[in-house]
Amino acid sequence: MIEAELKARVQDVESVRAALSVRDAGQRSRYQDTYYDLRDGGLSVEGRELRLRTITADNERRSLLTYKEPAVDTASGSKPEYETEVADPSVIDSVLRGLGLIDLISFEKHCVNYRFECEGRELVATLVTVPELDGTFIELETMVSESELAQALEVVRTALHQLGITDSDLTTEQYTDAVLATRRASELP
């Protein structure tokens, strides 16, 4: 399956939050993400991602291992995604490190997830703040087959417009790159 997703910077957070709250109550959660790579950076260079995520929401914790292939749509960055729940993230971390992978970056995201329908598609909108980055982001996604990608992205774009997000707000910048850049800048004399 492909994660048909568009991501944007939110200019008017309260307005977007209000528009989302009409559609769903939303669920607050904290994501602790660790991205892994080969020692030579090969996964990143190829546009692949391997992520171990622990989600804490409503006093519950669960962990997911996610592998994303290179983008099949460069304008949106939409990627084929494979995900599975893991019982013990420390075991997966040990396995990945034992196989020679390195911890590329770890960071935290604060999220509110809203689930709703638009034009017959189940969508998930996530309002995201990353403590190390300025601003609030929205990710709007649905899972589809490759043959449905173009149509699904149009539905996602329509839903974003309905929330007050314009095409000029869209970004393909990844959190990993932005957090790495912020950390590097803070190390400069």
Short mmCIF file of C-alpha atoms in Angstrom, two decimals:
data_model
loop_
_atom_site.label_atom_id
_atom_site.label_comp_id
_atom_site.label_asym_id
_atom_site.label_seq_id
_atom_site.Cartn_x
_atom_site.Cartn_y
_atom_site.Cartn_z
CA MET A 1 0.00 0.00 0.00
CA ILE A 2 1.04 3.57 -0.61
CA GLU A 3 0.68 6.36 1.88
CA ALA A 4 -0.97 9.10 -0.22
CA GLU A 5 0.04 12.07 1.89
CA LEU A 6 0.41 15.81 1.68
CA LYS A 7 2.14 17.82 4.37
CA ALA A 8 1.88 21.54 4.99
CA ARG A 9 2.90 24.28 7.38
CA VAL A 10 -0.15 25.56 9.24
CA GLN A 11 -0.50 29.35 9.18
CA ASP A 12 -3.64 29.64 11.34
CA VAL A 13 -3.46 26.80 13.86
CA GLU A 14 -6.65 27.68 15.76
CA SER A 15 -8.73 27.89 12.59
CA VAL A 16 -7.45 24.54 11.29
CA ARG A 17 -7.90 22.91 14.71
CA ALA A 18 -11.50 24.19 14.84
CA ALA A 19 -12.22 22.88 11.32
CA LEU A 20 -10.80 19.46 12.26
CA SER A 21 -12.71 19.35 15.57
CA VAL A 22 -16.00 19.58 13.66
CA ARG A 23 -15.02 16.35 11.88
CA ASP A 24 -13.59 14.38 14.83
CA ALA A 25 -12.72 14.89 18.50
CA GLY A 26 -9.06 14.08 17.82
CA GLN A 27 -6.65 11.99 19.83
CA ARG A 28 -3.53 13.46 21.40
CA SER A 29 -0.41 11.36 21.29
CA ARG A 30 3.34 11.59 21.61
CA TYR A 31 5.55 9.83 19.06
CA GLN A 32 9.11 8.88 19.89
CA ASP A 33 10.72 8.16 16.50
CA THR A 34 14.08 6.57 15.78
CA TYR A 35 15.24 6.34 12.17
CA TYR A 36 17.90 3.81 11.19
CA ASP A 37 20.27 3.72 8.25
CA LEU A 38 23.15 1.74 6.87
CA ARG A 39 26.59 2.96 7.97
CA ASP A 40 27.16 4.44 4.49
CA GLY A 41 23.79 6.25 4.55
CA GLY A 42 22.50 4.04 1.75
CA LEU A 43 18.86 3.98 2.86
CA SER A 44 18.64 7.78 3.01
CA VAL A 45 20.45 8.22 -0.29
CA GLU A 46 17.93 5.90 -1.97
CA GLY A 47 14.96 7.65 -0.32
CA ARG A 48 14.17 4.67 1.91
CA GLU A 49 13.22 4.94 5.57
CA LEU A 50 13.32 2.48 8.45
CA ARG A 51 11.62 3.82 11.55
CA LEU A 52 10.85 2.50 15.02
CA ARG A 53 8.05 4.54 16.58
CA THR A 54 6.63 4.36 20.07
CA ILE A 55 3.25 6.04 20.42
CA THR A 56 1.94 7.09 23.80
CA ALA A 57 -1.75 8.04 23.86
CA ASP A 58 -4.44 7.79 26.54
CA ASN A 59 -1.95 6.16 28.95
CA GLU A 60 -1.31 3.37 26.45
CA ARG A 61 1.90 2.63 24.57
CA ARG A 62 2.44 0.76 21.36
CA SER A 63 5.38 0.47 19.02
CA LEU A 64 5.52 0.16 15.25
CA LEU A 65 8.30 -0.78 12.86
CA THR A 66 7.85 0.96 9.51
CA TYR A 67 9.74 0.56 6.26
CA LYS A 68 9.13 3.06 3.46
CA GLU A 69 10.35 2.63 -0.10
CA PRO A 70 11.42 5.57 -2.29
CA ALA A 71 8.71 8.02 -3.29
CA VAL A 72 6.50 7.02 -6.21
CA ASP A 73 5.20 10.59 -6.53
CA THR A 74 7.91 13.24 -6.23
CA ALA A 75 5.48 16.18 -5.93
CA SER A 76 3.92 14.77 -2.75
CA GLY A 77 6.67 12.43 -1.56
CA SER A 78 4.11 9.59 -1.27
CA LYS A 79 5.82 6.27 -0.60
CA PRO A 80 4.92 2.58 -0.41
CA GLU A 81 4.79 1.75 3.29
CA TYR A 82 5.02 -1.49 5.28
CA GLU A 83 4.26 -1.40 8.97
CA THR A 84 3.88 -3.86 11.80
CA GLU A 85 3.32 -3.60 15.52
CA VAL A 86 6.16 -4.80 17.72
CA ALA A 87 5.85 -6.09 21.26
CA ASP A 88 9.21 -4.86 22.55
CA PRO A 89 10.93 -1.95 20.78
CA SER A 90 14.20 -2.55 22.66
CA VAL A 91 14.46 -6.01 21.06
CA ILE A 92 13.91 -4.54 17.57
CA ASP A 93 16.50 -1.83 18.30
CA SER A 94 19.01 -4.52 19.32
CA VAL A 95 18.26 -6.58 16.20
CA LEU A 96 18.67 -3.60 13.87
CA ARG A 97 21.92 -2.52 15.52
CA GLY A 98 23.12 -6.13 15.51
CA LEU A 99 22.55 -6.22 11.76
CA GLY A 100 24.84 -3.21 11.41
CA LEU A 101 22.32 -0.41 11.13
CA ILE A 102 22.97 2.85 12.93
CA ASP A 103 20.66 5.26 14.70
CA LEU A 104 20.41 8.08 12.13
CA ILE A 105 18.26 10.32 14.33
CA SER A 106 15.77 10.19 17.19
CA PHE A 107 13.26 12.88 18.01
CA GLU A 108 9.83 13.46 19.49
CA LYS A 109 6.62 14.62 17.81
CA HIS A 110 3.51 15.87 19.58
CA CYS A 111 0.45 14.97 17.53
CA VAL A 112 -3.32 15.20 17.45
CA ASN A 113 -4.87 12.70 15.04
CA TYR A 114 -8.28 13.31 13.46
CA ARG A 115 -10.06 10.60 11.46
CA PHE A 116 -12.79 11.51 8.99
CA GLU A 117 -14.15 10.87 5.52
CA CYS A 118 -13.90 13.03 2.42
CA GLU A 119 -15.38 12.02 -0.92
CA GLY A 120 -15.78 8.44 0.33
CA ARG A 121 -12.15 8.08 1.50
CA GLU A 122 -11.03 7.47 5.07
CA LEU A 123 -8.48 10.17 5.92
CA VAL A 124 -6.21 10.81 8.87
CA ALA A 125 -5.20 14.40 9.55
CA THR A 126 -2.41 14.89 12.05
CA LEU A 127 -1.51 18.23 13.57
CA VAL A 128 2.18 17.98 14.43
CA THR A 129 4.62 19.97 16.49
CA VAL A 130 8.23 18.93 16.86
CA PRO A 131 9.80 20.61 19.92
CA GLU A 132 13.02 21.28 17.98
CA LEU A 133 11.26 22.97 15.05
CA ASP A 134 9.29 26.18 14.73
CA GLY A 135 5.65 26.04 13.76
CA THR A 136 2.88 23.51 13.40
CA PHE A 137 2.44 21.11 10.52
CA ILE A 138 -0.48 19.12 9.17
CA GLU A 139 -0.13 15.73 7.53
CA LEU A 140 -3.19 14.45 5.70
CA GLU A 141 -3.10 10.90 4.40
CA THR A 142 -4.94 7.84 3.21
CA MET A 143 -3.63 4.40 2.26
CA VAL A 144 -4.18 3.36 -1.36
CA SER A 145 -2.95 1.11 -4.13
CA GLU A 146 -0.60 2.67 -6.68
CA SER A 147 -3.38 2.83 -9.29
CA GLU A 148 -5.47 4.99 -6.91
CA LEU A 149 -2.66 7.39 -5.94
CA ALA A 150 -3.43 10.35 -8.23
CA GLN A 151 -7.13 10.31 -7.38
CA ALA A 152 -6.43 9.92 -3.64
CA LEU A 153 -3.99 12.84 -3.66
CA GLU A 154 -6.70 15.02 -5.22
CA VAL A 155 -9.07 14.07 -2.40
CA VAL A 156 -6.35 14.85 0.15
CA ARG A 157 -5.71 18.23 -1.52
CA THR A 158 -9.46 18.99 -1.51
CA ALA A 159 -9.69 18.16 2.20
CA LEU A 160 -6.70 20.40 2.94
CA HIS A 161 -8.33 23.27 1.05
CA GLN A 162 -11.52 22.72 3.06
CA LEU A 163 -9.40 23.10 6.23
CA GLY A 164 -7.93 26.39 5.01
CA ILE A 165 -4.57 25.02 3.82
CA THR A 166 -3.40 26.43 0.49
CA ASP A 167 -1.05 24.89 -2.06
CA SER A 168 1.58 27.48 -1.08
CA ASP A 169 1.58 25.99 2.45
CA LEU A 170 2.56 22.52 1.15
CA THR A 171 6.04 21.16 1.88
CA THR A 172 7.94 17.97 1.16
CA GLU A 173 10.65 18.72 3.75
CA GLN A 174 11.08 15.75 6.04
CA TYR A 175 11.21 16.12 9.82
CA THR A 176 14.43 14.10 9.89
CA ASP A 177 16.18 16.59 7.61
CA ALA A 178 14.80 19.61 9.47
CA VAL A 179 15.76 18.29 12.91
CA LEU A 180 19.25 17.33 11.69
CA ALA A 181 19.71 20.83 10.22
CA THR A 182 18.53 22.44 13.47
CA ARG A 183 20.92 20.32 15.53
CA ARG A 184 23.83 21.09 13.21
CA ALA A 185 23.07 24.82 13.34
CA SER A 186 23.01 24.76 17.16
CA GLU A 187 26.50 23.18 17.16
CA LEU A 188 28.03 26.04 15.14
CA PRO A 189 30.18 28.51 17.08
#
